[in-house]
Amino acid sequence: MESVPGSGEEHVISDVHIGCPPHFSGLYLSHFTFSPPQTAPPENVLEQSADGCEGSQLVSTCQKHEYDQEGDLILSRRRSRKKDKQTMCHSIVIQHKTTSSIPNVGLQVWSTALMLADFVLHTIFTSSDFNDAIVLELGAGTGLVGILLARVARSVYLTDIDEEILENCSTNVHLNSKMYLHGESSIHVRELNWNNSWPPEVHCCDDPSLRTKYSWSLSEIQEVEGALVLLAADVIYSDDLTHSFFDTVGKLMEQGSRKVLYLCLEKRYNFSLDELDVVANGYSHFRKYFIDEEDYNSTNGSIMPCFIGRRIDISQIPQFIPEYSRGEDLELWKIHRFH
């Protein structure tokens, strides 16, 4: 995160936007492209060539051949690289700002969102954990992560608080409407103020024509309370906000089915007059809300925390989206409530 000088309130810029037009401050369209992992060939199908040249490979002699009616060998035609690339690559379009005031950082794309997106893609490609799931993203910002999840999820709720952020998120939902498993109606952009905790106020009734654009219906609240997956990226930068966030998460996890929260954050350091050192106080405050799973297991369950967390090793997650640097200060946590 970099500060940008300007008149009035302080503006910041995410390092994801390095390379955007200089001095550009309006809305910008970025295309983030990713490819599913290529399926490894069956064992013994490919062998190294006899000359040992790097990258040279021959088809194993045990390959099955096919012949036409006249006994001639049928040769399979190799598809062009261009066609292969078009088949394998997928793109998500995100409208965002390249700079914003601190209250409107949800208008930008941050490294934590791309890290969480990599985790979501890895999970989609390697398991069925998110298939047909009901998902709630807290502090969704541009909506990038939830939009990717809608490729396999039954229903996705993207939540934030500022109307400009919600409008931009809604635009991104529409821009990517062709990629959703259950169509655009399966993604809901909703206002959620953590200071008001859960559940949010219900406006009018289930009739969409009688509700405000980003308000909740009773049926939507009930659906979210049955969600299995909660997501959040870059929501840890204020102690008061962290408290409100975990209060909301705690109340959500008390409802319906057992839920898991996947949270990605970046440690941010500031000079502290109390410690006379550069410290990550926001991160330290965040760690007070849960006990590490390993520490909990070592106590044989004698400690009864509200939340239990396990840090996920991000080095084991492929980087499908190349437009960011992970660095040493990005962390991904899996958190659930103790029952």
XYZ file of C-alpha atoms in Angstrom:
339
model
C 0.000 0.000 0.000
C 1.366 3.418 -0.965
C 0.140 6.857 0.045
C -0.762 9.258 -2.719
C -0.513 12.976 -2.042
C -3.624 14.953 -2.804
C -5.933 17.589 -1.537
C -8.138 16.763 1.420
C -8.106 13.225 2.798
C -5.225 10.841 2.277
C -5.365 8.551 -0.764
C -3.724 5.137 -1.095
C -2.782 2.885 -4.001
C -2.482 -0.881 -4.119
C 0.713 -2.292 -5.622
C -1.500 -4.435 -7.901
C -2.080 -1.304 -9.989
C 1.568 -0.695 -10.820
C 1.619 -0.428 -14.616
C -1.688 1.409 -14.963
C -1.585 4.683 -16.893
C 0.331 7.332 -14.918
C -1.762 9.786 -12.903
C -4.911 7.800 -13.802
C -7.473 8.117 -11.007
C -10.777 7.016 -12.532
C -12.371 3.605 -12.991
C -10.180 1.114 -14.811
C -10.934 -2.293 -16.363
C -8.442 -5.089 -15.659
C -8.543 -8.561 -17.215
C -7.117 -11.177 -14.867
C -6.376 -14.356 -16.830
C -5.836 -17.791 -15.337
C -5.477 -21.331 -16.641
C -6.561 -24.602 -15.049
C -3.626 -26.895 -14.215
C -2.765 -29.216 -17.072
C -3.581 -32.842 -16.411
C -0.411 -34.874 -16.056
C 0.005 -37.622 -18.679
C -0.588 -41.210 -17.569
C 2.381 -43.016 -16.099
C 4.807 -44.460 -18.692
C 3.102 -42.695 -21.608
C 5.976 -40.232 -21.970
C 9.605 -41.252 -21.841
C 12.823 -39.274 -22.111
C 14.495 -39.513 -25.502
C 17.523 -41.761 -25.877
C 19.876 -38.840 -26.455
C 18.900 -37.344 -23.081
C 18.208 -33.888 -24.502
C 16.265 -31.706 -22.089
C 12.626 -31.390 -23.064
C 12.792 -34.112 -25.719
C 10.128 -36.744 -25.179
C 8.909 -39.754 -27.143
C 5.597 -41.564 -27.039
C 5.895 -44.917 -25.321
C 5.802 -47.965 -27.602
C 2.923 -49.390 -25.579
C 0.599 -46.774 -27.090
C -2.543 -48.213 -28.726
C -2.844 -47.486 -32.472
C -6.030 -47.242 -34.543
C -6.479 -48.213 -38.221
C -9.114 -47.427 -40.840
C -11.117 -49.975 -42.870
C -8.332 -50.279 -45.433
C -5.757 -51.020 -42.771
C -4.003 -47.647 -42.871
C -2.807 -46.050 -39.647
C -5.046 -43.247 -38.382
C -2.951 -40.277 -37.278
C -4.497 -37.963 -34.709
C -4.372 -34.301 -35.684
C -2.686 -32.010 -33.234
C -4.665 -28.915 -32.307
C -2.993 -25.556 -32.776
C -1.369 -23.914 -29.787
C -3.670 -20.937 -30.275
C -6.771 -23.116 -29.935
C -5.309 -24.904 -26.899
C -4.608 -21.581 -25.234
C -8.110 -20.310 -25.887
C -9.571 -23.512 -24.457
C -7.400 -23.517 -21.344
C -7.356 -19.831 -20.400
C -10.147 -18.028 -18.597
C -10.480 -14.356 -17.880
C -12.282 -12.317 -15.255
C -12.974 -8.625 -15.859
C -12.818 -6.316 -12.845
C -13.667 -2.609 -12.808
C -11.731 -0.820 -10.099
C -10.070 2.417 -9.143
C -6.316 2.823 -9.148
C -6.351 5.114 -6.100
C -8.897 5.733 -3.367
C -9.414 7.303 0.016
C -8.935 4.935 2.967
C -12.711 4.498 3.574
C -13.118 3.474 -0.077
C -10.260 0.971 -0.392
C -12.876 -1.574 -1.493
C -12.823 0.138 -4.903
C -9.301 -1.192 -5.477
C -7.864 -4.661 -6.100
C -5.438 -5.800 -3.385
C -2.836 -8.566 -3.254
C -4.801 -10.343 -0.521
C -7.829 -10.693 -2.815
C -5.654 -12.213 -5.538
C -4.057 -14.591 -3.016
C -7.494 -15.671 -1.825
C -8.543 -16.026 -5.477
C -5.584 -18.354 -6.071
C -6.690 -20.458 -3.094
C -10.271 -20.581 -4.394
C -9.109 -21.613 -7.877
C -6.783 -24.277 -6.450
C -9.652 -25.689 -4.376
C -12.022 -25.652 -7.367
C -9.482 -27.451 -9.577
C -8.484 -30.083 -7.006
C -11.632 -30.840 -4.992
C -15.404 -30.509 -4.818
C -15.355 -28.586 -1.507
C -17.007 -25.493 -3.000
C -19.335 -27.284 -5.408
C -22.964 -26.233 -4.915
C -22.012 -24.330 -1.749
C -23.677 -21.240 -0.317
C -20.937 -18.636 0.153
C -20.765 -15.295 1.961
C -17.921 -12.850 1.302
C -17.400 -10.197 3.972
C -15.908 -6.909 2.801
C -16.098 -8.121 -0.802
C -14.837 -4.872 -2.366
C -14.674 -5.399 -6.127
C -16.209 -8.890 -5.721
C -13.347 -10.676 -7.499
C -13.128 -13.721 -5.194
C -16.865 -14.354 -4.935
C -17.283 -13.948 -8.689
C -14.727 -16.721 -9.254
C -16.528 -18.957 -6.764
C -19.805 -18.533 -8.624
C -18.330 -20.819 -11.289
C -19.182 -23.765 -9.015
C -21.224 -22.433 -6.054
C -25.000 -22.556 -5.766
C -25.343 -19.072 -4.305
C -22.835 -16.287 -3.504
C -23.438 -13.204 -1.335
C -21.025 -10.279 -1.812
C -21.277 -7.826 1.069
C -19.802 -4.422 1.850
C -20.990 -1.136 3.310
C -20.365 1.884 1.047
C -22.892 2.413 -1.759
C -20.193 3.360 -4.287
C -18.382 0.097 -3.513
C -21.621 -1.886 -3.782
C -22.433 -0.242 -7.121
C -18.994 -1.083 -8.494
C -19.250 -4.655 -7.187
C -22.634 -5.003 -8.863
C -21.115 -3.789 -12.138
C -18.409 -6.469 -11.899
C -21.027 -9.145 -11.264
C -22.736 -8.125 -14.515
C -19.472 -7.906 -16.486
C -18.739 -11.582 -15.723
C -22.288 -12.920 -15.987
C -21.476 -15.588 -18.591
C -19.210 -17.545 -16.266
C -21.706 -18.373 -13.471
C -22.889 -21.931 -12.996
C -26.421 -20.887 -11.996
C -26.626 -17.550 -13.820
C -26.349 -13.977 -12.626
C -29.330 -14.360 -10.288
C -27.198 -16.666 -8.099
C -24.978 -13.733 -7.009
C -26.380 -11.212 -4.549
C -24.704 -7.890 -3.713
C -25.861 -6.823 -0.252
C -25.049 -4.144 2.315
C -23.639 -5.430 5.598
C -22.425 -3.140 8.372
C -20.377 -5.101 10.923
C -21.021 -2.449 13.562
C -24.689 -3.491 13.446
C -23.684 -7.143 13.753
C -25.860 -9.985 12.502
C -28.594 -10.305 11.317
C -28.991 -7.201 9.151
C -32.235 -5.284 9.088
C -34.875 -6.729 6.779
C -36.559 -4.184 4.492
C -40.115 -4.720 3.315
C -40.585 -8.262 2.079
C -39.280 -10.855 -0.340
C -40.776 -8.963 -3.299
C -37.666 -7.423 -5.000
C -39.733 -4.542 -6.366
C -40.529 -3.365 -2.830
C -36.972 -3.428 -1.493
C -34.012 -1.095 -1.740
C -31.318 -2.294 -4.130
C -28.851 -3.728 -1.608
C -31.180 -4.616 1.264
C -31.838 -8.116 2.557
C -34.934 -10.261 2.454
C -35.768 -12.709 5.224
C -35.258 -15.677 2.897
C -31.763 -14.432 1.973
C -30.776 -14.127 5.632
C -31.996 -17.650 6.245
C -30.031 -18.916 3.231
C -26.816 -17.235 4.405
C -27.234 -18.691 7.891
C -27.066 -22.088 6.198
C -23.852 -21.180 4.350
C -20.803 -23.413 4.700
C -18.136 -20.978 3.502
C -17.227 -17.460 4.632
C -14.526 -15.448 2.854
C -12.663 -12.244 3.673
C -9.588 -10.487 2.291
C -7.745 -7.491 3.732
C -10.250 -6.672 6.472
C -7.643 -6.441 9.270
C -6.310 -2.894 9.510
C -8.224 -1.309 12.409
C -8.656 -2.725 15.928
C -12.257 -1.500 16.172
C -13.047 -2.956 12.758
C -11.413 -6.278 13.693
C -13.600 -6.469 16.803
C -16.761 -5.748 14.787
C -15.716 -8.254 12.144
C -15.253 -11.137 14.590
C -18.461 -10.195 16.391
C -20.354 -10.553 13.104
C -18.523 -13.777 12.184
C -19.223 -15.228 15.625
C -22.951 -14.567 15.373
C -23.036 -15.992 11.850
C -21.262 -19.150 12.943
C -23.789 -19.681 15.733
C -26.516 -20.073 13.088
C -27.331 -23.091 10.961
C -24.628 -25.412 9.708
C -21.004 -25.428 10.817
C -19.113 -22.771 8.878
C -15.491 -22.152 8.000
C -13.882 -18.758 7.357
C -11.008 -18.379 4.903
C -9.307 -15.071 5.628
C -6.342 -13.577 3.802
C -4.495 -10.599 5.233
C -1.301 -8.638 4.854
C 0.786 -7.698 7.858
C 1.192 -3.933 7.890
C 3.894 -2.303 9.951
C 3.955 1.096 11.649
C 6.338 2.790 14.020
C 5.031 2.593 17.589
C 5.967 5.182 20.181
C 5.116 2.678 22.922
C 7.498 0.005 21.621
C 9.869 2.482 19.900
C 9.975 0.016 17.059
C 8.264 -0.852 13.788
C 5.500 -3.321 14.683
C 2.377 -4.903 13.198
C -0.040 -4.007 15.975
C -3.136 -4.656 13.850
C -1.929 -8.192 13.171
C -1.154 -8.784 16.841
C -4.663 -7.661 17.767
C -6.122 -9.998 15.134
C -4.277 -12.995 16.626
C -5.948 -12.392 20.011
C -9.316 -13.500 18.633
C -8.431 -17.149 18.142
C -6.046 -19.850 19.276
C -3.805 -21.618 16.798
C -5.027 -25.131 16.033
C -1.669 -26.658 16.991
C -1.657 -24.863 20.342
C -5.245 -25.939 20.966
C -4.460 -29.590 20.204
C -1.487 -29.530 22.576
C -3.812 -28.567 25.436
C -6.055 -31.606 24.778
C -9.004 -29.249 24.543
C -8.572 -27.791 28.027
C -8.608 -24.248 26.596
C -12.021 -23.212 25.331
C -11.509 -20.352 22.824
C -14.255 -18.835 20.734
C -12.329 -19.397 17.478
C -9.676 -21.861 16.368
C -7.414 -21.035 13.419
C -4.930 -22.820 11.198
C -2.503 -20.985 8.970
C -2.510 -22.400 5.436
C 0.868 -22.826 3.752
C 0.491 -20.584 0.703
C 3.692 -21.958 -0.837
C 1.651 -25.080 -1.636
C -0.936 -23.065 -3.591
C -0.091 -22.441 -7.270
C -0.148 -18.827 -8.387
C -2.757 -18.859 -11.149
C -3.055 -15.057 -11.283
C 0.393 -13.524 -11.898
C -0.452 -9.845 -11.365
C 0.791 -9.635 -7.779
C 3.702 -10.488 -5.517
C 3.020 -12.672 -2.486
C 6.020 -11.540 -0.445
C 6.508 -12.608 3.167
C 3.674 -10.673 4.775
C 0.649 -12.300 3.095
C -1.062 -14.907 5.267
C -4.060 -17.159 4.692
C -6.011 -18.547 7.666
C -8.732 -21.156 8.031
C -10.850 -20.232 11.064
C -13.847 -21.903 12.652
C -15.789 -21.442 15.853
C -15.279 -23.840 18.726
C -18.330 -26.038 19.283
